[in-house]
PDB file of C-alpha atoms and ligand atoms in Angstrom:
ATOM      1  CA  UNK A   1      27.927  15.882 -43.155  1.00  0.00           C
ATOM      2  CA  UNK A   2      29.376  17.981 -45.878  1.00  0.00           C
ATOM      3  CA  UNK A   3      29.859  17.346 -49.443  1.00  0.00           C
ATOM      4  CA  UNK A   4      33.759  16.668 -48.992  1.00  0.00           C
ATOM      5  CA  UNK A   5      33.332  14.160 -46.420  1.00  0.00           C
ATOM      6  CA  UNK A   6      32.765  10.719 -47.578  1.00  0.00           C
ATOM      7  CA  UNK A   7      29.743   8.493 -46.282  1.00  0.00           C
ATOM      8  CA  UNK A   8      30.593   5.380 -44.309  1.00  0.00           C
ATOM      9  CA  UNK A   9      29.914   3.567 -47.602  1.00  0.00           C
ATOM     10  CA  UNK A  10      31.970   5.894 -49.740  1.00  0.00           C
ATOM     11  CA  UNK A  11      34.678   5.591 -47.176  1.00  0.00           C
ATOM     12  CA  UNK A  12      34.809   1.461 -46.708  1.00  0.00           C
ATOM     13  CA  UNK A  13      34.561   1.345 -50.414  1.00  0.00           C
ATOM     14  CA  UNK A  14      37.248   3.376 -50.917  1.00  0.00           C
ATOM     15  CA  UNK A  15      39.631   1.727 -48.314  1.00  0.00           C
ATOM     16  CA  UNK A  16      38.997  -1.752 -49.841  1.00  0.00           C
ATOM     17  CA  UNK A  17      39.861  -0.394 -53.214  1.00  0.00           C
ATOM     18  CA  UNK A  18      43.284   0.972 -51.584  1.00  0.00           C
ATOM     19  CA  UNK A  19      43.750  -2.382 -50.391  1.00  0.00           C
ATOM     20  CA  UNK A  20      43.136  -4.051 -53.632  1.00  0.00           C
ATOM     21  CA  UNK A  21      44.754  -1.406 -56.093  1.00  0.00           C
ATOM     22  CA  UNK A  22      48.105  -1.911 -54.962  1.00  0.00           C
ATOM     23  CA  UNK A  23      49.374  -2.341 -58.176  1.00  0.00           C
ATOM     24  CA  UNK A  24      46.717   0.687 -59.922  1.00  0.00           C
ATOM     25  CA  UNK A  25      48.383   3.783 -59.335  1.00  0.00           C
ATOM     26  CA  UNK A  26      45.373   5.816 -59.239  1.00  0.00           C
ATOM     27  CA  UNK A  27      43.569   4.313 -56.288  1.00  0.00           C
ATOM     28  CA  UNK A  28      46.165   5.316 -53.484  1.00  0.00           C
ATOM     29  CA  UNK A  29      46.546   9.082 -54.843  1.00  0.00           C
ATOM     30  CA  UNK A  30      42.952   8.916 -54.787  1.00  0.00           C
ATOM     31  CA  UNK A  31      42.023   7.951 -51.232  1.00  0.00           C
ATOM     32  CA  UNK A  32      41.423  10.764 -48.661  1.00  0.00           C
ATOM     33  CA  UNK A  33      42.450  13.495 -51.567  1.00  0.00           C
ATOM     34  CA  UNK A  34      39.738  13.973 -54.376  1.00  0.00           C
ATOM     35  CA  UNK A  35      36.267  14.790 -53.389  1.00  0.00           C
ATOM     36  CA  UNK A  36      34.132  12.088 -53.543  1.00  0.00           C
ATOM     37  CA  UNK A  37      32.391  12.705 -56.920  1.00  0.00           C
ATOM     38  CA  UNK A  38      35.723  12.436 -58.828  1.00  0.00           C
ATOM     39  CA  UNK A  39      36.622   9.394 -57.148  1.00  0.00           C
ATOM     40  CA  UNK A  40      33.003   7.950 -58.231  1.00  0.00           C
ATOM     41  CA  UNK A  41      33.578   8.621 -61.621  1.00  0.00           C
ATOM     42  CA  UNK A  42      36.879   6.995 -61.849  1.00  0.00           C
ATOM     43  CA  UNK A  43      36.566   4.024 -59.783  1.00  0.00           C
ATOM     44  CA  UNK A  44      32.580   3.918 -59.420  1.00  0.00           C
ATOM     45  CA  UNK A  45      32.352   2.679 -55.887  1.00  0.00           C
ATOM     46  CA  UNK A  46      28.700   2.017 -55.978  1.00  0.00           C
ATOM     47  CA  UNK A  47      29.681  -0.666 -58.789  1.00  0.00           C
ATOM     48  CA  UNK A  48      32.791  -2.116 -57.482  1.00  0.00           C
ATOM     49  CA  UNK A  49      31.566  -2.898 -53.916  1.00  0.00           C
ATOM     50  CA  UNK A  50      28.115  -3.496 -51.687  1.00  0.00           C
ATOM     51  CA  UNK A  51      26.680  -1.645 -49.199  1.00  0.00           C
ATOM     52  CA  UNK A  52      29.141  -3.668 -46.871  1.00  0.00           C
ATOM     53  CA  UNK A  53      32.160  -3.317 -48.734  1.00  0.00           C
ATOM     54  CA  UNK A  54      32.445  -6.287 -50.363  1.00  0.00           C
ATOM     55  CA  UNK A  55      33.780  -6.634 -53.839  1.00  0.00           C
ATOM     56  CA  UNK A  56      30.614  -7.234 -56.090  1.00  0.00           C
ATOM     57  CA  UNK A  57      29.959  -8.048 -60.019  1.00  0.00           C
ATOM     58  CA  UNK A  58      28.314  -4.234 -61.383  1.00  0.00           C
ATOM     59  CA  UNK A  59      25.673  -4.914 -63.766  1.00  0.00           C
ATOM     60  CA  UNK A  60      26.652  -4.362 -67.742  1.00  0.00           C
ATOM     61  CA  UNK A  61      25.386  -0.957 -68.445  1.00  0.00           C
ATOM     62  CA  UNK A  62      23.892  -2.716 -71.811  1.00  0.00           C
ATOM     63  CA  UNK A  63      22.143  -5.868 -72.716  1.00  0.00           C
ATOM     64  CA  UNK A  64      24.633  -8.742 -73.691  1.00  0.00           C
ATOM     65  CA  UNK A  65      23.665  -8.287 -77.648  1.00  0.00           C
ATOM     66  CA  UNK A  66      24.914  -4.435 -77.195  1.00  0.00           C
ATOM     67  CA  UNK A  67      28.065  -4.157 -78.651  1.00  0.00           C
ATOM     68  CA  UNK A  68      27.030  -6.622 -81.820  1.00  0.00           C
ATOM     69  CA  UNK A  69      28.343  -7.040 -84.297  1.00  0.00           C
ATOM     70  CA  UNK A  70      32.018  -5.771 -83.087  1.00  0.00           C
ATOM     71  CA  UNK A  71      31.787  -8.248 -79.838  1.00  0.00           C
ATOM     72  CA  UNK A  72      29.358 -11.017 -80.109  1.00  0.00           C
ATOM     73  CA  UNK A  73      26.392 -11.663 -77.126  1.00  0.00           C
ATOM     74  CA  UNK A  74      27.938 -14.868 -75.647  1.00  0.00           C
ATOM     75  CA  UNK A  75      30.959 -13.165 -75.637  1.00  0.00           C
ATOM     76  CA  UNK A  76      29.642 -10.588 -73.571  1.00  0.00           C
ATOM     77  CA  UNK A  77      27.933 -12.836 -71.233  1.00  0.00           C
ATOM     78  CA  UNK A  78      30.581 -15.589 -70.256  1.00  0.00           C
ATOM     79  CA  UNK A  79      32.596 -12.489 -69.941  1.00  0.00           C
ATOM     80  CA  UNK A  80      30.811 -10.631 -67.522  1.00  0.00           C
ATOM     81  CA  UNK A  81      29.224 -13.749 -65.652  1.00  0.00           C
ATOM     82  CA  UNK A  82      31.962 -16.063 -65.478  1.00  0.00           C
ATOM     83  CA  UNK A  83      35.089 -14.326 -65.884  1.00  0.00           C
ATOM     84  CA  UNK A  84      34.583 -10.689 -64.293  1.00  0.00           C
ATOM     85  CA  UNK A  85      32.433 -13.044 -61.815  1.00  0.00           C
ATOM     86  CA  UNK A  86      35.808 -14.792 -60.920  1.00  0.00           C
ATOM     87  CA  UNK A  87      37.833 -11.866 -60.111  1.00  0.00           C
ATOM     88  CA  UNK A  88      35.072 -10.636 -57.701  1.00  0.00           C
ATOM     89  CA  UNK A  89      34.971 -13.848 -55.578  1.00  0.00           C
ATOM     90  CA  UNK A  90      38.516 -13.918 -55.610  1.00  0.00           C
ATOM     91  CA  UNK A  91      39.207 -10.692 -54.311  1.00  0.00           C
ATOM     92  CA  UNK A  92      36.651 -11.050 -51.711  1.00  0.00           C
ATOM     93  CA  UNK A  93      38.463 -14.372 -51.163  1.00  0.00           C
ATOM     94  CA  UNK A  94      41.813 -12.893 -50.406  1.00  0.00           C
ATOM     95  CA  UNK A  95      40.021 -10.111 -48.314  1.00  0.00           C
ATOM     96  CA  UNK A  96      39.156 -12.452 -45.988  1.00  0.00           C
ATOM     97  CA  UNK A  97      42.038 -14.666 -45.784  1.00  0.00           C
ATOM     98  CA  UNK A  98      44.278 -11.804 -44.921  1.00  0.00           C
ATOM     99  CA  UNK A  99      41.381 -11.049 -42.420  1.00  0.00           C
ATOM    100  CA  UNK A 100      41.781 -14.493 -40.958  1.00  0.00           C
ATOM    101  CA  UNK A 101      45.729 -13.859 -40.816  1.00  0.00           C
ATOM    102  CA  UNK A 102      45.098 -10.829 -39.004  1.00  0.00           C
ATOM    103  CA  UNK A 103      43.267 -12.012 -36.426  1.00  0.00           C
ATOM    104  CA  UNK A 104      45.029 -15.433 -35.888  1.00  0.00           C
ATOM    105  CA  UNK A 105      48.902 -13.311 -36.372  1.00  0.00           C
ATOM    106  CA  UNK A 106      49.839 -15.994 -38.725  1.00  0.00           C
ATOM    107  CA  UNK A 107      51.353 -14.605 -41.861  1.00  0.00           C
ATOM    108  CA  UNK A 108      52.852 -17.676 -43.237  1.00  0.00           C
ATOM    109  CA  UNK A 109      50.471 -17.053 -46.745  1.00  0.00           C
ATOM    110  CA  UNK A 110      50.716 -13.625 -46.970  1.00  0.00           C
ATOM    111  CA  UNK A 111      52.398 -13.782 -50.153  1.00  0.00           C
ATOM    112  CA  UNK A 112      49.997 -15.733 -51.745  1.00  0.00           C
ATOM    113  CA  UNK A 113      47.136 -13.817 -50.544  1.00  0.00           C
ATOM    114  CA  UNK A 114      48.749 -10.328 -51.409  1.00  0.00           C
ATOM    115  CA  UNK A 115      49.093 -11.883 -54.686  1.00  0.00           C
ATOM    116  CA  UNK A 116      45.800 -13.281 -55.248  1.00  0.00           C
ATOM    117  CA  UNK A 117      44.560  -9.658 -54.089  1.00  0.00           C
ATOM    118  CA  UNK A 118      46.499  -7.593 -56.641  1.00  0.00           C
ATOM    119  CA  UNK A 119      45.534 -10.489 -59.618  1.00  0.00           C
ATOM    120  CA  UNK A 120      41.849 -10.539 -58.475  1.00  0.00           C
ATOM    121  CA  UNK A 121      41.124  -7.037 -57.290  1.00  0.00           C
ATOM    122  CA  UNK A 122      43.071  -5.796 -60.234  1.00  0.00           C
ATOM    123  CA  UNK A 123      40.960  -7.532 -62.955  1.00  0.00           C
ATOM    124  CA  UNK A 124      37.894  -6.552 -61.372  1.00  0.00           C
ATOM    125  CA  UNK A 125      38.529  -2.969 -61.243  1.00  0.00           C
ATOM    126  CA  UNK A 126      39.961  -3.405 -64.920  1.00  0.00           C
ATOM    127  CA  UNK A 127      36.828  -5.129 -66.230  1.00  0.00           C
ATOM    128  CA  UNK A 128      34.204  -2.515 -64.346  1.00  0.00           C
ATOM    129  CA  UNK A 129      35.883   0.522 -66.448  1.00  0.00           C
ATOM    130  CA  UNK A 130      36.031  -1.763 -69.669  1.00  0.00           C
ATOM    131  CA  UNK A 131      32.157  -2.119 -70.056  1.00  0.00           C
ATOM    132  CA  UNK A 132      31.580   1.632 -69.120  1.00  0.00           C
ATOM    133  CA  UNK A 133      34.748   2.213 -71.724  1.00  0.00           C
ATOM    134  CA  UNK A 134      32.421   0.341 -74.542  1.00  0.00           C
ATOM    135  CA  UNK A 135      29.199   1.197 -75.751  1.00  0.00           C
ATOM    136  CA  UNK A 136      26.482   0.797 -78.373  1.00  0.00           C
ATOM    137  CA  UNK A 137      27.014   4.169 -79.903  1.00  0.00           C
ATOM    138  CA  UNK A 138      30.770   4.600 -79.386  1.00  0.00           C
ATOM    139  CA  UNK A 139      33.093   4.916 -82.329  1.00  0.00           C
ATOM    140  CA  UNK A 140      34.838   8.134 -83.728  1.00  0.00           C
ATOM    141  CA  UNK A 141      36.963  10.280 -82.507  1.00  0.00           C
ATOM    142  CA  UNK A 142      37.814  11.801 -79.059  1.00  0.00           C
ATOM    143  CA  UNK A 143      36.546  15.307 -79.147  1.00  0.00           C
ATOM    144  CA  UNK A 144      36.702  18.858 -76.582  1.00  0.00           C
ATOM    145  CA  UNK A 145      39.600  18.674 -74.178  1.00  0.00           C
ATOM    146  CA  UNK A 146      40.797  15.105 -74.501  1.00  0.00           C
ATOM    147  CA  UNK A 147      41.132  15.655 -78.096  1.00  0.00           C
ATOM    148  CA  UNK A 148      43.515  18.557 -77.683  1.00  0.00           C
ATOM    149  CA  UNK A 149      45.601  16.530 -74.761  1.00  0.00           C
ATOM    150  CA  UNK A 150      45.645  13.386 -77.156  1.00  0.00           C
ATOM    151  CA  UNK A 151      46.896  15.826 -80.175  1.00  0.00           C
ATOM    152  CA  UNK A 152      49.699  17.420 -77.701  1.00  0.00           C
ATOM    153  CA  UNK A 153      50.633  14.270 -76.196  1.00  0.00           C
ATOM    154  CA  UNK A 154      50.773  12.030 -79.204  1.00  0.00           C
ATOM    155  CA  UNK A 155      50.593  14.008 -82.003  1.00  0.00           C
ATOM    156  CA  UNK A 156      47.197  13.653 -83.419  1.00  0.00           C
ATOM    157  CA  UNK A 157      44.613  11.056 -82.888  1.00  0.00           C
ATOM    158  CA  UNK A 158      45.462   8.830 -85.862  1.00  0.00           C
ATOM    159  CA  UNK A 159      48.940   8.631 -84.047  1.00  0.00           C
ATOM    160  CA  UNK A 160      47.735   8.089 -80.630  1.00  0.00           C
ATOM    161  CA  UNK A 161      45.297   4.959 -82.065  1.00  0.00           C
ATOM    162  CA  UNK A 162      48.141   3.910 -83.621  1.00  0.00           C
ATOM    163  CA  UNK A 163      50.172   3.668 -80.796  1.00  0.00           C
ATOM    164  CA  UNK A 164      47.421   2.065 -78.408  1.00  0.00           C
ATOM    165  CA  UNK A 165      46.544  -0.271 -81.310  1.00  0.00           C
ATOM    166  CA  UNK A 166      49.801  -1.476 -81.619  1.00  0.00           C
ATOM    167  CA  UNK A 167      51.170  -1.772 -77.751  1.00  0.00           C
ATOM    168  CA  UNK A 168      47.335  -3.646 -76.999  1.00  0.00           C
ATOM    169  CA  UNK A 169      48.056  -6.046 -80.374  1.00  0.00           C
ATOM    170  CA  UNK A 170      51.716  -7.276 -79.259  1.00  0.00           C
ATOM    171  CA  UNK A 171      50.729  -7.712 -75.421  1.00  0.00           C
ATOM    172  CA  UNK A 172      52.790 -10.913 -74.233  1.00  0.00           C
ATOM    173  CA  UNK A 173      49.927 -13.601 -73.800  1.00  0.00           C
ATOM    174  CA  UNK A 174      46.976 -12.026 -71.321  1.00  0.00           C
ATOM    175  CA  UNK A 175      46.851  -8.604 -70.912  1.00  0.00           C
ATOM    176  CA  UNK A 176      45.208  -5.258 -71.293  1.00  0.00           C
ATOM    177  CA  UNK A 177      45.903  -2.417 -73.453  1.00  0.00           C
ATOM    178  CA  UNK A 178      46.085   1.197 -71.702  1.00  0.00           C
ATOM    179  CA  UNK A 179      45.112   4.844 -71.882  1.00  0.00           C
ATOM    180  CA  UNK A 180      46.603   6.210 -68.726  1.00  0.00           C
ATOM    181  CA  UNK A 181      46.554  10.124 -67.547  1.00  0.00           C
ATOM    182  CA  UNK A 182      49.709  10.193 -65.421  1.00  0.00           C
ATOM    183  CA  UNK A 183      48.490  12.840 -62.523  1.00  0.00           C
ATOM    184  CA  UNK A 184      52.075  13.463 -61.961  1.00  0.00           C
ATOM    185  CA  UNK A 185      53.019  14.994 -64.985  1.00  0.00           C
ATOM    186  CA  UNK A 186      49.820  16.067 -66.147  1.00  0.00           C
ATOM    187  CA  UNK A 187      50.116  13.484 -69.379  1.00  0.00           C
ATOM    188  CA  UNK A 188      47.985  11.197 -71.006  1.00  0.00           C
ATOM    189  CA  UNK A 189      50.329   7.665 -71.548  1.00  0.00           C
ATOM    190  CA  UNK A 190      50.247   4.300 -73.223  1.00  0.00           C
ATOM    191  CA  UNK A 191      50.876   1.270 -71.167  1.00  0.00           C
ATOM    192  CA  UNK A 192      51.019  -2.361 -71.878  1.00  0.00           C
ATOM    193  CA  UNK A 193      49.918  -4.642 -68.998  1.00  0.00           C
ATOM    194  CA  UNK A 194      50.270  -8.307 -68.564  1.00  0.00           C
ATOM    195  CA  UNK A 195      47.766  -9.798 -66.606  1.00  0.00           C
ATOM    196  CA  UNK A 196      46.040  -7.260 -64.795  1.00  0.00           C
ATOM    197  CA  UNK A 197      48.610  -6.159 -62.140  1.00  0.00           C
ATOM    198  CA  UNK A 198      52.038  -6.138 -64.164  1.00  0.00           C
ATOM    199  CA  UNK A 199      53.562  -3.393 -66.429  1.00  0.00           C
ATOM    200  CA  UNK A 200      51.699  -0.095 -64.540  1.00  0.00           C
ATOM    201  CA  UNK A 201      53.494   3.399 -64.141  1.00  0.00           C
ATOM    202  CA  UNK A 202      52.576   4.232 -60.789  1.00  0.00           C
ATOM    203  CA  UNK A 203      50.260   7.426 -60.727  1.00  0.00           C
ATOM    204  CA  UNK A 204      48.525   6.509 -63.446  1.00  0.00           C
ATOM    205  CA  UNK A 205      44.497   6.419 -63.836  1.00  0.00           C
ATOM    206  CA  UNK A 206      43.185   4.309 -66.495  1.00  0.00           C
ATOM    207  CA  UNK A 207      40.919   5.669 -68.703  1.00  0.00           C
ATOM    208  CA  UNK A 208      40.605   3.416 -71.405  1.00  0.00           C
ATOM    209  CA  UNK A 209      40.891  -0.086 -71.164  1.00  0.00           C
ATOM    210  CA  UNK A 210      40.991  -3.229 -74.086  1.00  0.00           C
ATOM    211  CA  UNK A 211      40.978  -6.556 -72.663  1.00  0.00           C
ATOM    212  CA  UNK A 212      42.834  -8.909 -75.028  1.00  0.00           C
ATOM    213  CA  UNK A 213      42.921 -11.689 -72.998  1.00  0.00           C
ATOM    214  CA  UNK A 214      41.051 -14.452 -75.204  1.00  0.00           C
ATOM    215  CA  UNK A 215      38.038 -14.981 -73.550  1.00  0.00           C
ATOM    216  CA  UNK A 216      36.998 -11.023 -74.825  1.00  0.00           C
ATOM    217  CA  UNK A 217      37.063 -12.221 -78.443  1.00  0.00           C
ATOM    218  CA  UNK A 218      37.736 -16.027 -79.062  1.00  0.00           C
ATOM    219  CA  UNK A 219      34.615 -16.989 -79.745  1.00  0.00           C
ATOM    220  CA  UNK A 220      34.290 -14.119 -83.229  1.00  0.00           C
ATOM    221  CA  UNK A 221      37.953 -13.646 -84.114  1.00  0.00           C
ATOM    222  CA  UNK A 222      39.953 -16.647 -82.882  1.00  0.00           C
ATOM    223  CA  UNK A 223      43.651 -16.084 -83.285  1.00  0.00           C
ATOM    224  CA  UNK A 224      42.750 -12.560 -84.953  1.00  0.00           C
ATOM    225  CA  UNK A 225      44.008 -10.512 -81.747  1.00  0.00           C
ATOM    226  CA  UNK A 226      44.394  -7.548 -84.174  1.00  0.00           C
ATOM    227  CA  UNK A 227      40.938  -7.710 -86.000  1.00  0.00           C
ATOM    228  CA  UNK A 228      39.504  -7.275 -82.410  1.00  0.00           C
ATOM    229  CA  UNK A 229      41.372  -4.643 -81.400  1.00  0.00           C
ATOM    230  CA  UNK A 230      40.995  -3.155 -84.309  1.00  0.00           C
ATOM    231  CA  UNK A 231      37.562  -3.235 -84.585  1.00  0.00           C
ATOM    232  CA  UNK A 232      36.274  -2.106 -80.887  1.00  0.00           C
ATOM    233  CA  UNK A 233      37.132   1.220 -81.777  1.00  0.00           C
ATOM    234  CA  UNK A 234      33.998   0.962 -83.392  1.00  0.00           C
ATOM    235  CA  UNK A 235      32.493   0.830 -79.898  1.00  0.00           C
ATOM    236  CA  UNK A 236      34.600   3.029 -77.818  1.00  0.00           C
ATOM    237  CA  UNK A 237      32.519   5.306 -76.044  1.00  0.00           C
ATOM    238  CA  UNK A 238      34.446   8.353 -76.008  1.00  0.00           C
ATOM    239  CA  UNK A 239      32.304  10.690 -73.856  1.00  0.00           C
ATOM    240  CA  UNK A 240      32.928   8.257 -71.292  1.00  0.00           C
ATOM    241  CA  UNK A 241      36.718   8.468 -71.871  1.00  0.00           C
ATOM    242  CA  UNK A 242      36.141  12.251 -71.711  1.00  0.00           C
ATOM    243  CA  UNK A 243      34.056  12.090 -68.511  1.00  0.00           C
ATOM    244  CA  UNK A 244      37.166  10.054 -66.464  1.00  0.00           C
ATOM    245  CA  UNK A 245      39.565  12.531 -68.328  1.00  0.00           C
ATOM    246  CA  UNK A 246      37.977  15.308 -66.323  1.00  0.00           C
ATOM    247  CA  UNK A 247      38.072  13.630 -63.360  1.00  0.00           C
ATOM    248  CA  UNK A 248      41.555  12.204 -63.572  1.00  0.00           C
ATOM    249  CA  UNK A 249      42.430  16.088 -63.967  1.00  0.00           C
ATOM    250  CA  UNK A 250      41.103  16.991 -60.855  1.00  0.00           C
ATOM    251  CA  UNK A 251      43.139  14.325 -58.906  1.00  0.00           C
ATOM    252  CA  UNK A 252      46.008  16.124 -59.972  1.00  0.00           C
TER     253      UNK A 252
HETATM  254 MN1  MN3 B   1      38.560 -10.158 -69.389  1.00  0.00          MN
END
């Protein structure tokens, strides 16, 4: 087998995720074209799925206390356990209903089920780059390449957190604030999704991701949507952003 070619693995992993990421530009653009170690880094398949290809819960790269005092423990662990949990069973859930419709031919809940898949298998590809986004020793700036994209794109960085800071703050109810690299045009974007699987430009890879649905930061900051998105750029770990930068670059 040669480099290029993906392992069985690589490969079911990669078709579930094509399945699931209807709505997450990146994931279609991705499948069959980049070589397997780009599509790792941006959507790590090793993470997102077992050795079958079923949808599992990746372990937090950090212990629940990690990102203290910016997002508390509990936090951290009702988050990962019970919500990102959810999204994970429910994926696999509407993997195997569709399944089931397949093999019976009866299609009468396919619209449910597609939407349960986009909901479910969006949030859990959403919440598996937002732990590797955040980290222990994030904070500061952006720096090498993605620096000088950020300053072209938006300005300067001051700008560009600006921007982010303010489309994540004024999301309508739950949602996710955005740093996108559109492959198309070769740009880094803002985008403001509801839910998980509203609100995308198609051909856009996430690279950043801030969860402000409540359960990421009731608990510390209550009603204080802004002091928590303020705040986790304190924990933003930047050469991660960097790291799916470069790989986003070589989709496109
Ligand atoms: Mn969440």
């Amino acid at each position: 087998m040669s480099a290029k070619q993906p392992s069985r693995r690589q490969f079911l992993s990669t078709a579930a995720l094509t399945t699931a990421g209807v709505t997450l530009a990146g994931v279609p653009i991705l499948n069959g074209v980049a070589e397997a170690g780009v599509t790792s880094v941006l959507y790590p398949q090793a993470e997102l799925t077992d050795a079958s290809g079923k949808y599992a819960l990746p372990k937090l790269p950090y212990e629940y206390k990690a990102l203290e005092p910016v997002i508390d423990a509990k936090t951290v662990e009702i988050h990962h356990d019970k919500h990102h949990a959810a999204y994970v069973a429910g994926a696999n859930k509407a993997e195997d209903n569709l399944t089931a419709a397949r093999s019976e031919g009866k299609f009468d809940l396919v619209k449910y089920w597609s939407k349960e898949l986009a909901f479910q298998g969006s949030g859990h590809i959403l919440h598996t780059i937002y732990w590797t986004n955040l980290g222990p020793k994030g904070g500061g700036e952006a720096k090498g390449d993605l620096a000088k994209q950020i300053a072209r794109d938006f300005g300067d960085f001051a700008k560009f957190k600006q921007h982010l800071t303010a489309a994540t703050t004024t999301v309508e109810a739950s949602g996710w604030g955005v740093l996108a690299y559109q492959v198309f045009a070769k740009k880094l974007t803002v985008l403001q999704v509801e839910k998980h699987q509203d609100l995308t430009t198609w051909g856009s890879i996430p690279l950043l991701v801030i969860d402000v649905w409540e359960h990421a930061y009731y608990l510390t900051y209550q009603n204080k949507r802004a002091d928590y998105v303020t705040k986790i750029f304190d924990i933003v770990n930047w050469e991660n952003i960097a790291q799916r930068y470069d790989a986003a670059r070589k989709v496109g």
